[in-house]
PDB file of C-alpha atoms in Angstrom:
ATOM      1  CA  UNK L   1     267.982-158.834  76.633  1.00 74.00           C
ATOM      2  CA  UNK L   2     268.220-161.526  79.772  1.00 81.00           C
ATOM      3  CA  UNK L   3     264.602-161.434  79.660  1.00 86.00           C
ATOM      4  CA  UNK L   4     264.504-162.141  76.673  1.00 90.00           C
ATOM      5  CA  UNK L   5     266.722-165.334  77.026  1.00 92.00           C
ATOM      6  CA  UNK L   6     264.251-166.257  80.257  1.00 91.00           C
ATOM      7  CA  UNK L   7     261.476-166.455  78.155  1.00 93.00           C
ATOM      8  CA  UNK L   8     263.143-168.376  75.117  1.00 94.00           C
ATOM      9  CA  UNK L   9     264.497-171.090  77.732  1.00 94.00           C
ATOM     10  CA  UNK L  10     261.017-171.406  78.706  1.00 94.00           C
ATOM     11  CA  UNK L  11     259.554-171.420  75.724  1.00 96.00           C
ATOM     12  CA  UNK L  12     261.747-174.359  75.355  1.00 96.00           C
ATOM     13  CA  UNK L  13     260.789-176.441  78.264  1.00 95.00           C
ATOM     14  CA  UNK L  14     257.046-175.426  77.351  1.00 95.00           C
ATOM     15  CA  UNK L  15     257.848-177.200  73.553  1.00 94.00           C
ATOM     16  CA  UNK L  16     259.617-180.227  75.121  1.00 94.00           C
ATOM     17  CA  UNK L  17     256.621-180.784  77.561  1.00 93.00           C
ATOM     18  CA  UNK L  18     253.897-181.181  74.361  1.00 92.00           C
ATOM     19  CA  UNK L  19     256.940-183.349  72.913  1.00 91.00           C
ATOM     20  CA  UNK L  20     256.323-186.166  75.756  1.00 90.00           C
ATOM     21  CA  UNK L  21     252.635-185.169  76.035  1.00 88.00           C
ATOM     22  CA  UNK L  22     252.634-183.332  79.623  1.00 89.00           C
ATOM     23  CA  UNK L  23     250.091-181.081  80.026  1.00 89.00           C
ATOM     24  CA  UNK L  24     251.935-178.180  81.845  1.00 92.00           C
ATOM     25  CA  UNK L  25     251.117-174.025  81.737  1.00 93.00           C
ATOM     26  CA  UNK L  26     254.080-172.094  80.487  1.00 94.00           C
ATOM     27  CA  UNK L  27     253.474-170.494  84.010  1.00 93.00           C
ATOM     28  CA  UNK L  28     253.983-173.606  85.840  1.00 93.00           C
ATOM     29  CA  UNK L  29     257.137-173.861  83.802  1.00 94.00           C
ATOM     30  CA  UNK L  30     258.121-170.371  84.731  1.00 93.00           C
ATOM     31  CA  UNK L  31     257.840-171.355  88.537  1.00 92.00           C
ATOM     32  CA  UNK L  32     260.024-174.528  87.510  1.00 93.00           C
ATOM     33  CA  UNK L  33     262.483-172.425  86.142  1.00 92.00           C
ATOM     34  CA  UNK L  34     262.534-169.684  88.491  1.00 92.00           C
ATOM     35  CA  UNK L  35     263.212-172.206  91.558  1.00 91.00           C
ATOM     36  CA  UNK L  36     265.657-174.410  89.740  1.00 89.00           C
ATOM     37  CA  UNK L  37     267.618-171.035  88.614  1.00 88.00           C
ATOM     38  CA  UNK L  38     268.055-170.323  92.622  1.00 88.00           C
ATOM     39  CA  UNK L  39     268.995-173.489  93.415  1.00 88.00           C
ATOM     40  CA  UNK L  40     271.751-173.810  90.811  1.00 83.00           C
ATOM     41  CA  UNK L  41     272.611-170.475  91.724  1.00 80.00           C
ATOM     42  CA  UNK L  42     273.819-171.461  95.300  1.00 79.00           C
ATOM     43  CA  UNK L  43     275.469-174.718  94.968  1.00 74.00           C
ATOM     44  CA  UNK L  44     277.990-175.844  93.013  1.00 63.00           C
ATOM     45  CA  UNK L  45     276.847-178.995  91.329  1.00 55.00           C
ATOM     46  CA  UNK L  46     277.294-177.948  87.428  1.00 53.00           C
ATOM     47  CA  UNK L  47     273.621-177.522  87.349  1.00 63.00           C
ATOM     48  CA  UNK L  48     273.074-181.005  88.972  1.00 67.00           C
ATOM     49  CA  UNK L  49     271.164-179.062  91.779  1.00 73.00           C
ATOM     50  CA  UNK L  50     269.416-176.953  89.768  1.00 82.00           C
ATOM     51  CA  UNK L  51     268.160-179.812  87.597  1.00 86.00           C
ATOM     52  CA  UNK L  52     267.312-182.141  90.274  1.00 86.00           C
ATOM     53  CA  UNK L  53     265.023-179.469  91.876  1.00 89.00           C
ATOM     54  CA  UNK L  54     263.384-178.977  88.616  1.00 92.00           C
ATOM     55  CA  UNK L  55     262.651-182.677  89.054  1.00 90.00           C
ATOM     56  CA  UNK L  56     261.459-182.226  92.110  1.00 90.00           C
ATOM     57  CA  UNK L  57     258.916-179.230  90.817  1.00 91.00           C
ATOM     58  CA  UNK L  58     258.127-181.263  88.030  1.00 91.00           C
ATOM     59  CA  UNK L  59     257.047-184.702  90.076  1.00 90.00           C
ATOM     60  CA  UNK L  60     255.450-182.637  93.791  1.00 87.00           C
ATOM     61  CA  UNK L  61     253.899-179.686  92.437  1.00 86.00           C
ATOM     62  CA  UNK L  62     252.939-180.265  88.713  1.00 87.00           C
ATOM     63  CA  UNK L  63     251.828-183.866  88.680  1.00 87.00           C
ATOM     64  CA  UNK L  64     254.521-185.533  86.457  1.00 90.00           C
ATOM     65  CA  UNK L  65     256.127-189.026  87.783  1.00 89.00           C
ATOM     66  CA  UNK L  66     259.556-189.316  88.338  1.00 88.00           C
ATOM     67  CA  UNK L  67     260.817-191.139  85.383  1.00 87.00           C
ATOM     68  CA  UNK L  68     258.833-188.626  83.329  1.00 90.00           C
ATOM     69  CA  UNK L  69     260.201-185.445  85.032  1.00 91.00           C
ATOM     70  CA  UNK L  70     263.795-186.784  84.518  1.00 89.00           C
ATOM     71  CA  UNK L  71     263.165-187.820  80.836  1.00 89.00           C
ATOM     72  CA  UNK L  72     261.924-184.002  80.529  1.00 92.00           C
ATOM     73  CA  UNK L  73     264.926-182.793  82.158  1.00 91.00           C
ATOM     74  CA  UNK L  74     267.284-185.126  80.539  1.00 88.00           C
ATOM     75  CA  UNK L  75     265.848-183.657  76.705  1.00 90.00           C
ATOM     76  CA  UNK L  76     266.348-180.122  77.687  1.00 92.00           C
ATOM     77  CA  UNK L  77     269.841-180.698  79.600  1.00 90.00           C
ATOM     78  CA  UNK L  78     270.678-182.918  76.419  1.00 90.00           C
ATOM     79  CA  UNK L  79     269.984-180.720  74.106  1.00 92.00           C
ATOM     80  CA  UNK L  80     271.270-177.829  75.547  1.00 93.00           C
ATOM     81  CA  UNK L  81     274.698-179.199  76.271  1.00 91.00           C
ATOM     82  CA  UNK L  82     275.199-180.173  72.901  1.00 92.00           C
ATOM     83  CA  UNK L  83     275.160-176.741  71.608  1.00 95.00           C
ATOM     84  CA  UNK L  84     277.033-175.150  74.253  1.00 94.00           C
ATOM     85  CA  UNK L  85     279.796-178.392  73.740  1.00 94.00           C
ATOM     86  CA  UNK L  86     279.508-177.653  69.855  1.00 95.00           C
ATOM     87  CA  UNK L  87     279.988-174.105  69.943  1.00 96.00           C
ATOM     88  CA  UNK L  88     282.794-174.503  72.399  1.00 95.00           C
ATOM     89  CA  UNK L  89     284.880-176.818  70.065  1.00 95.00           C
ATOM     90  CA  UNK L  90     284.643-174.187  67.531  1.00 95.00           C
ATOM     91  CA  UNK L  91     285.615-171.315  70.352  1.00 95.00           C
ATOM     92  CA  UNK L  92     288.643-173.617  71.427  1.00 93.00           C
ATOM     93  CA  UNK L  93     289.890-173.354  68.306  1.00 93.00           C
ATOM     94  CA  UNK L  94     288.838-169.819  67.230  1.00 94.00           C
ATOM     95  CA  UNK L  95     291.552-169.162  70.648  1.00 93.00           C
ATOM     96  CA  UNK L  96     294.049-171.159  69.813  1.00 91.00           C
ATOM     97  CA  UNK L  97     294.128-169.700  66.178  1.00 91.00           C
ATOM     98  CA  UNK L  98     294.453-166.329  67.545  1.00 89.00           C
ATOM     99  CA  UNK L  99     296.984-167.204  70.714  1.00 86.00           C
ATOM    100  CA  UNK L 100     300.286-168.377  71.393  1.00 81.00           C
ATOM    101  CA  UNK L 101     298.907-170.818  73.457  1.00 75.00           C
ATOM    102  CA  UNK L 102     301.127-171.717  77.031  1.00 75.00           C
ATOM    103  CA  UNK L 103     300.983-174.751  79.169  1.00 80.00           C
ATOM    104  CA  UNK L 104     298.139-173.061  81.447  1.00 84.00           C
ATOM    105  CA  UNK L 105     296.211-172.174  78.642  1.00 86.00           C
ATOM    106  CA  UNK L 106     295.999-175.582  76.906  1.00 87.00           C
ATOM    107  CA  UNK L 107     295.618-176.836  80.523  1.00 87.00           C
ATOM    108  CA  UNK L 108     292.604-175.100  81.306  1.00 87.00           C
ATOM    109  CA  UNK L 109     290.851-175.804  78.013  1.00 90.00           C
ATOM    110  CA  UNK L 110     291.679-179.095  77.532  1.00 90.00           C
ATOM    111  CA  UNK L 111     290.618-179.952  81.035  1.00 89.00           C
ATOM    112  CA  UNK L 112     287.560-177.652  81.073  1.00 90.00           C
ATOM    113  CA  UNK L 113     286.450-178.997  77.579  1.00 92.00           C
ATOM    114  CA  UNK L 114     286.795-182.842  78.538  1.00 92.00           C
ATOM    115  CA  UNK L 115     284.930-182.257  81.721  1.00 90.00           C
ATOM    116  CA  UNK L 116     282.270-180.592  79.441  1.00 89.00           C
ATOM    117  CA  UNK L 117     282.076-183.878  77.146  1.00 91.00           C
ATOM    118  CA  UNK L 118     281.980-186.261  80.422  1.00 90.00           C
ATOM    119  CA  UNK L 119     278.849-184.075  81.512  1.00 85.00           C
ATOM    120  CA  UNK L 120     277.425-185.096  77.721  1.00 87.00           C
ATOM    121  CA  UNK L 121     278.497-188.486  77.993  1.00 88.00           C
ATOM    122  CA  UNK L 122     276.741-189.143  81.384  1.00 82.00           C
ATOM    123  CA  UNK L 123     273.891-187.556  80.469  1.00 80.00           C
ATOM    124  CA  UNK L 124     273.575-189.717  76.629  1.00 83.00           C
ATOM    125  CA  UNK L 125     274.461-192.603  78.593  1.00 81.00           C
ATOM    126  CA  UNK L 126     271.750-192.150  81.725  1.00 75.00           C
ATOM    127  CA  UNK L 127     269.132-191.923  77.901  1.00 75.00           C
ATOM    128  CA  UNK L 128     270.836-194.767  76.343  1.00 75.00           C
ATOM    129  CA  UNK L 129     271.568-197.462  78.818  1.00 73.00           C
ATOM    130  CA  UNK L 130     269.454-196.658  81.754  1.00 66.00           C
ATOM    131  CA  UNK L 131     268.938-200.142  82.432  1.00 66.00           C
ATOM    132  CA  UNK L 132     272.607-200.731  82.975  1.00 70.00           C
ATOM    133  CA  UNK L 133     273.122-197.388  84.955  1.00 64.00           C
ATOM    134  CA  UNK L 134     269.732-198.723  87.464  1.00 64.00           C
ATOM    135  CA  UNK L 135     271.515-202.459  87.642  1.00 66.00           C
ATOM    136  CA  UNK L 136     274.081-201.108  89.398  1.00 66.00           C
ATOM    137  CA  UNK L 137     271.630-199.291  91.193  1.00 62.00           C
ATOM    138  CA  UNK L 138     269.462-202.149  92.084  1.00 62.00           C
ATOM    139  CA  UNK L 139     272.658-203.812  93.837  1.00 64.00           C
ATOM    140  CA  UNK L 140     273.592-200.891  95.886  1.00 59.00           C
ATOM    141  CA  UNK L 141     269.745-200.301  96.814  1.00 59.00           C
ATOM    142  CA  UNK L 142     267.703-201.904  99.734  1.00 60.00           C
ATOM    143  CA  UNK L 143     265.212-204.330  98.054  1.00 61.00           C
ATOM    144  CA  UNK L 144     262.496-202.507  98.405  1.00 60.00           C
ATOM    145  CA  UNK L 145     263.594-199.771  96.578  1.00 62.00           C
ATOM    146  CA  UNK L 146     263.808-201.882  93.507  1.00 64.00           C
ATOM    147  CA  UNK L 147     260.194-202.074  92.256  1.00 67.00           C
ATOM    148  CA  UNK L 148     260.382-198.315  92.506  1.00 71.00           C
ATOM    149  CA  UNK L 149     263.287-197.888  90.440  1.00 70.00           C
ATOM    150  CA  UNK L 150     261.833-200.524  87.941  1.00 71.00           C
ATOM    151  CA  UNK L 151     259.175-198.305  87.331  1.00 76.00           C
ATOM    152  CA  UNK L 152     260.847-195.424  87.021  1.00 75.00           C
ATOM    153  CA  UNK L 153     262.910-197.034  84.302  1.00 74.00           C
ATOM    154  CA  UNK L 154     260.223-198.527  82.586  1.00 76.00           C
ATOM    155  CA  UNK L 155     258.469-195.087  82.554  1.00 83.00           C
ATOM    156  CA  UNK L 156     261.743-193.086  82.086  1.00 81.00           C
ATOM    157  CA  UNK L 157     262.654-195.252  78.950  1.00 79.00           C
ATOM    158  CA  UNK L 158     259.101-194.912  76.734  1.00 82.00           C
ATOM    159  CA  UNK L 159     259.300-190.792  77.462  1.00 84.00           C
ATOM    160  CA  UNK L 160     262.494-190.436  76.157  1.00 83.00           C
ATOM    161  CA  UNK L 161     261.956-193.051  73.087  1.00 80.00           C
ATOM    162  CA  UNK L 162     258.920-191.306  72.574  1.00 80.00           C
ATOM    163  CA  UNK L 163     260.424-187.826  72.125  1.00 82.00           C
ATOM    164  CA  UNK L 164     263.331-188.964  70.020  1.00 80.00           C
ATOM    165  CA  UNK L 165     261.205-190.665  67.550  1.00 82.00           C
ATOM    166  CA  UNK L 166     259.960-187.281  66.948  1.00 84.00           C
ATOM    167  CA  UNK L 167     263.228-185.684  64.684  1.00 86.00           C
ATOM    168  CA  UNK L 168     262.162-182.496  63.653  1.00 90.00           C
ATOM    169  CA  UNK L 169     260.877-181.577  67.078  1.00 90.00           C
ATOM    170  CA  UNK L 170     264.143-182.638  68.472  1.00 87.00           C
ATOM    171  CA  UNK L 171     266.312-181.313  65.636  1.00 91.00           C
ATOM    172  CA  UNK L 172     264.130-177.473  66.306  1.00 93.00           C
ATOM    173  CA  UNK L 173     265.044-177.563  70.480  1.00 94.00           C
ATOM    174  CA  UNK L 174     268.759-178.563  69.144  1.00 93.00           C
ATOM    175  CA  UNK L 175     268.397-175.175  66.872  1.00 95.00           C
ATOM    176  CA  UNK L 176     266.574-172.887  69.592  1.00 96.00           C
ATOM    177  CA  UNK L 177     269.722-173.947  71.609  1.00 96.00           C
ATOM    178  CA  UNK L 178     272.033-172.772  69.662  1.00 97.00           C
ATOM    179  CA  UNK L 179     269.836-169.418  68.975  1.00 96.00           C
ATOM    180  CA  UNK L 180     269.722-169.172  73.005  1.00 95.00           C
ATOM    181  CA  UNK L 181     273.120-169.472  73.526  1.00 95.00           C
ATOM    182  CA  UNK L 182     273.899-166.975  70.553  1.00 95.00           C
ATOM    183  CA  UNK L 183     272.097-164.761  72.945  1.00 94.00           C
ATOM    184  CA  UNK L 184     274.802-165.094  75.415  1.00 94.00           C
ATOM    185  CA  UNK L 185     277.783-163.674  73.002  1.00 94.00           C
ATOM    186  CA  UNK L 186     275.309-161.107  71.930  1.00 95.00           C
ATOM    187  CA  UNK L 187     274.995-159.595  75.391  1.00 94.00           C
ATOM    188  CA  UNK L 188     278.752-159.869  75.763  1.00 95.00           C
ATOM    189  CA  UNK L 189     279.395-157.585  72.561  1.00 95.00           C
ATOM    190  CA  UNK L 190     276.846-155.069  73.556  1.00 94.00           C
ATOM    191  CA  UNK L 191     278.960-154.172  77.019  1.00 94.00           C
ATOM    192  CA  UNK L 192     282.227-155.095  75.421  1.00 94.00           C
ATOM    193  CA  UNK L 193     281.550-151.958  73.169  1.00 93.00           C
ATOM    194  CA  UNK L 194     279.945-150.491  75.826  1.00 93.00           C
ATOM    195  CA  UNK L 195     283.226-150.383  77.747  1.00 93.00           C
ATOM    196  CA  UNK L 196     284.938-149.873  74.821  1.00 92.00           C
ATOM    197  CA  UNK L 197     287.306-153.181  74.679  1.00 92.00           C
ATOM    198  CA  UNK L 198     289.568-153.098  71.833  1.00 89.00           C
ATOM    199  CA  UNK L 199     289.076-156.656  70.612  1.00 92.00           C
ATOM    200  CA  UNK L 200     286.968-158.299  68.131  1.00 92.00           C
ATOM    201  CA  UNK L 201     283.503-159.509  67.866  1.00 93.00           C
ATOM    202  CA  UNK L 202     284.495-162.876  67.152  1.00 95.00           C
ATOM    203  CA  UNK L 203     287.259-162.650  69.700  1.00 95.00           C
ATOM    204  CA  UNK L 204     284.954-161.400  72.359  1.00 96.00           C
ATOM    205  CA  UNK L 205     282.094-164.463  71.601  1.00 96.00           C
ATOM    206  CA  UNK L 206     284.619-166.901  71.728  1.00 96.00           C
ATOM    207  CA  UNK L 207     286.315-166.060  75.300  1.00 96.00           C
ATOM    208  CA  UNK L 208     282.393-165.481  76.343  1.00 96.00           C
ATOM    209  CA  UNK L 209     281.754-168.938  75.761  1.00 96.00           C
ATOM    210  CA  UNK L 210     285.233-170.576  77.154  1.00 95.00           C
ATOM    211  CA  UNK L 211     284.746-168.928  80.048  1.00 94.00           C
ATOM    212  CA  UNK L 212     281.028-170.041  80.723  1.00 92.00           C
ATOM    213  CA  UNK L 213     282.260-173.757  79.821  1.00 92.00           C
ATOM    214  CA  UNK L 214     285.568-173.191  82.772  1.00 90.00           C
ATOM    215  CA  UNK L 215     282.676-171.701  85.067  1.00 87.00           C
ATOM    216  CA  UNK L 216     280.823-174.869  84.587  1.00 84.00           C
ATOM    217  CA  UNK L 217     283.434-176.929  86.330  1.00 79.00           C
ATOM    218  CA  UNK L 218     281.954-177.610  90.118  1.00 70.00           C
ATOM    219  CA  UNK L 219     284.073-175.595  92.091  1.00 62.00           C
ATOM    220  CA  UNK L 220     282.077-172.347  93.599  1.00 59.00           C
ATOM    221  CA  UNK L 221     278.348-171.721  93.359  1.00 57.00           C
ATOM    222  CA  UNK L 222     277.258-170.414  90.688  1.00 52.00           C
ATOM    223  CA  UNK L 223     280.878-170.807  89.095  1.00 55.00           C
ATOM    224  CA  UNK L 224     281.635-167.830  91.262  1.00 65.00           C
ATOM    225  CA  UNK L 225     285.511-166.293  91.076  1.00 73.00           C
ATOM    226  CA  UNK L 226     286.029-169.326  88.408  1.00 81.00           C
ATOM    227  CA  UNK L 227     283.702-167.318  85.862  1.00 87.00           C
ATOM    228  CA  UNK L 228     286.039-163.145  86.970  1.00 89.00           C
ATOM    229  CA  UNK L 229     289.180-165.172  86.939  1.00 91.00           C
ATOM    230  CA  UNK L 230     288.544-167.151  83.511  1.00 91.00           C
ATOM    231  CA  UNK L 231     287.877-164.124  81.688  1.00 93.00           C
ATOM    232  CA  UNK L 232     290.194-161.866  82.550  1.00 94.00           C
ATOM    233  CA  UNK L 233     292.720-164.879  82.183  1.00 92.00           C
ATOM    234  CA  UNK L 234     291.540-165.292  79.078  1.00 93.00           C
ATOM    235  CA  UNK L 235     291.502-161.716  77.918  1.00 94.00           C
ATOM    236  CA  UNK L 236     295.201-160.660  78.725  1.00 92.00           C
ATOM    237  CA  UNK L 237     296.952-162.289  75.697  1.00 91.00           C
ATOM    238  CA  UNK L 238     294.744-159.704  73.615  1.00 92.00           C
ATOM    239  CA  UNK L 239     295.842-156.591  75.974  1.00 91.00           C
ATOM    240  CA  UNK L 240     293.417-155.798  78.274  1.00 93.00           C
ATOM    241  CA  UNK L 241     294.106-154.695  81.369  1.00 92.00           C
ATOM    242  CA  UNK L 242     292.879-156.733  84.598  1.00 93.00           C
ATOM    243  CA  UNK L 243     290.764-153.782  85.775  1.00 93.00           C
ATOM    244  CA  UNK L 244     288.683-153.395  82.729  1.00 94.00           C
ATOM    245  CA  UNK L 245     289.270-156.841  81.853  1.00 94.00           C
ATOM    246  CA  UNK L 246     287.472-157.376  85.386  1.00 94.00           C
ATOM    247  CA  UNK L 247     285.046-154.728  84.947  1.00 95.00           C
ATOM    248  CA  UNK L 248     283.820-156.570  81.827  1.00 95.00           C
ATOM    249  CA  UNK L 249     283.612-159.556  83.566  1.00 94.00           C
ATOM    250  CA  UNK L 250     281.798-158.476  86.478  1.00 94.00           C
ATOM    251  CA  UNK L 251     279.308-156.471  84.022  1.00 94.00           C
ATOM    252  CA  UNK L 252     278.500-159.833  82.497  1.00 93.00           C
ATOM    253  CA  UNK L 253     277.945-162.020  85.449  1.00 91.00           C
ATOM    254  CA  UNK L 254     275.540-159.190  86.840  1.00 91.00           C
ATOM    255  CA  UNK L 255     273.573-159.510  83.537  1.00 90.00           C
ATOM    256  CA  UNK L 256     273.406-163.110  82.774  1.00 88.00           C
ATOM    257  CA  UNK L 257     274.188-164.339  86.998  1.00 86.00           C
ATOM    258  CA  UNK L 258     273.200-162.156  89.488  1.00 87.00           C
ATOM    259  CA  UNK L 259     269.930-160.307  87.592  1.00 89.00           C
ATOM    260  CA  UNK L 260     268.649-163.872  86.939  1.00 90.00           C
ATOM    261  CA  UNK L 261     269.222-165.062  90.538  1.00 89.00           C
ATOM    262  CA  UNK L 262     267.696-161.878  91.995  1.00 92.00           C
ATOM    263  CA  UNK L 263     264.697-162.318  89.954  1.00 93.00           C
ATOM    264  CA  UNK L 264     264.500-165.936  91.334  1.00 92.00           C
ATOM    265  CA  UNK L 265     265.032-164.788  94.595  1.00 92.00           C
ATOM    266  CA  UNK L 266     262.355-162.355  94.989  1.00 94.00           C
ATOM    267  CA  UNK L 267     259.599-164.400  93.036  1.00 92.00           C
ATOM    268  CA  UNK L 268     260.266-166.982  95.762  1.00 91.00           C
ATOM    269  CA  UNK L 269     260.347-165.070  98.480  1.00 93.00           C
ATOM    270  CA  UNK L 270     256.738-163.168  96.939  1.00 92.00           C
ATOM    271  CA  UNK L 271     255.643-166.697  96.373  1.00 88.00           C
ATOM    272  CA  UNK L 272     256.373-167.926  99.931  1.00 87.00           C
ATOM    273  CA  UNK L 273     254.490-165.311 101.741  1.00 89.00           C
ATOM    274  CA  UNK L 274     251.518-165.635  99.633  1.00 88.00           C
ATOM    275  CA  UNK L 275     251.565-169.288 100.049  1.00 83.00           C
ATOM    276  CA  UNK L 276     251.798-168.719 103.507  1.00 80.00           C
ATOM    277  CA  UNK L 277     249.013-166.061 103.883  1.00 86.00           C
ATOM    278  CA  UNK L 278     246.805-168.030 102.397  1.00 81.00           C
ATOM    279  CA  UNK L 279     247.778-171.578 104.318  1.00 77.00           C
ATOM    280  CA  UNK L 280     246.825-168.735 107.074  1.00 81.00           C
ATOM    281  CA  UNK L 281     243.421-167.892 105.704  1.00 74.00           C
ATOM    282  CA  UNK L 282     242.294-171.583 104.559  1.00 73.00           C
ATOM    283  CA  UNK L 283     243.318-172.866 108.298  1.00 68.00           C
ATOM    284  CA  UNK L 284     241.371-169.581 109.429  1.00 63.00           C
ATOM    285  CA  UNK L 285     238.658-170.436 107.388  1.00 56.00           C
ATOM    286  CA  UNK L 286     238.463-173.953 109.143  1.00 59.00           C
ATOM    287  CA  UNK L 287     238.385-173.061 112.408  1.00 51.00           C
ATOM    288  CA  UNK L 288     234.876-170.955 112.195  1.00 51.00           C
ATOM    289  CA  UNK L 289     233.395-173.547 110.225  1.00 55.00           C
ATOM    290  CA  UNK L 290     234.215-176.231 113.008  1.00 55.00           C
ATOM    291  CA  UNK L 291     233.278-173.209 115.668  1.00 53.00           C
TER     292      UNK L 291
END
């Protein structure tokens, strides 16, 4: 089932590349992916680590400028949190419906859910009014940054009015969101009824979600402890026990967390010592044609 999702989120970034007309293999994209999924996976920058290495894939290794490889980013990330901030409105108050809700409670979502539409905000904003984001920019900057960050502008402003011109493409990566994020409830029923949790399907999809957007906040990597505590916080008000409220949890985070980051891990690691062996063989290869 997490494969599955791997492969839909790529598929994604493979459709929003033909939006802005970048040329890019869905296995170059998988490579993106893989490395920005470690990276995000060990520091706790809401993604914002994750996303700036898939920049940095993007620009070094497959050929895309910077303001291009940000505009590409900024779609998917755009996109993405949209659907994860619509379907946790409608979570909030699925819970809240359900729950006598105490001053911790309403803390945690309210502050959890705003930080969630600040993320949005920054993100529409950086697509909106880049020009006024770079000004401020350009005055902090040494001068001869500036034509550099002019350009990327200039470039980062036709990509992006490029691939919103283009509704229905944008309107069908705003529905595969929302069908990859489904994903993510779906995988919490199956091992909710796998360790037999007396609660809801509904009930289990929304506290799935809540907790992924209280994991968000930048606190651990990889929203590690946040994500365990959150949902067996979040769980207790509809009886379940802290062990197999924490057994549910941890069940989760191996699926959609720790598989993901393993996978990540070891194609890297593969992928370094064949880059290496090869660097090895071509510098070999050198050496007896100089001899």
């Amino acid at each position: 089932m997490q494969l599955v999702t791997i492969v839909l989120i790529n598929f994604q970034w493979y459709s929003i590349a033909k939006i802005i007309g970048a040329e890019i293999s869905f296995k170059d994209l998988l490579h993106m992916n893989l490395v920005g999924t470690f990276v995000e996976s060990v520091t706790p920058s809401v993604k914002a680590g994750g996303e700036t290495a898939k920049v940095y894939t993007l620009n070094k290794k497959l050929g895309l400028s910077i303001g291009r490889a940000t505009a590409m980013v900024s779609i998917q990330k755009i996109v993405s949190i949209i659907a994860f901030a619509t379907i946790n409105l409608i979570s909030i108050v699925g819970f809240l419906s359900k729950v006598e809700v105490q001053g911790l409670y309403l803390k945690l979502l309210l502050t959890s859910f705003l930080f969630l539409i600040g993320v949005l905000a920054i993100i529409i904003a950086f697509m909106v009014i880049p020009d006024k984001i770079l000004w401020i920019f350009n005055k902090l900057s040494n001068r001869k940054f500036e034509e550099k960050l002019n350009n990327f502008l200039f470039i980062f402003q036709k990509t992006i009015k490029e691939a919103i011109k283009n509704k229905k493409a944008f309107s069908q990566q705003l529905l595969l969101s929302f069908i990859i994020w489904g994903f993510f409830a779906f995988k919490a029923i199956i091992l909710a009824r796998g360790l037999h949790l007396d609660i809801g399907l509904f009930t289990i999809a929304i506290i799935t979600y809540i907790t992924y957007m209280v994991a968000m906040v930048p606190l651990l990597p990889g929203g590690l402890g946040s994500f365990e505590g959150s949902m067996v916080f979040l769980l207790a008000p509809f009886g379940i026990t802290l062990s197999r409220g924490m057994a549910f949890a941890l069940a989760l985070r191996f699926t959609t967390f720790w598989f993901v980051f393993f996978i990540s891990a070891i194609y890297l690691a593969i992928n370094t010592v064949i880059s290496f062996i090869t660097d090895i063989k071509a510098k070999g290869l050198n050496l007896v044609i100089k001899d």
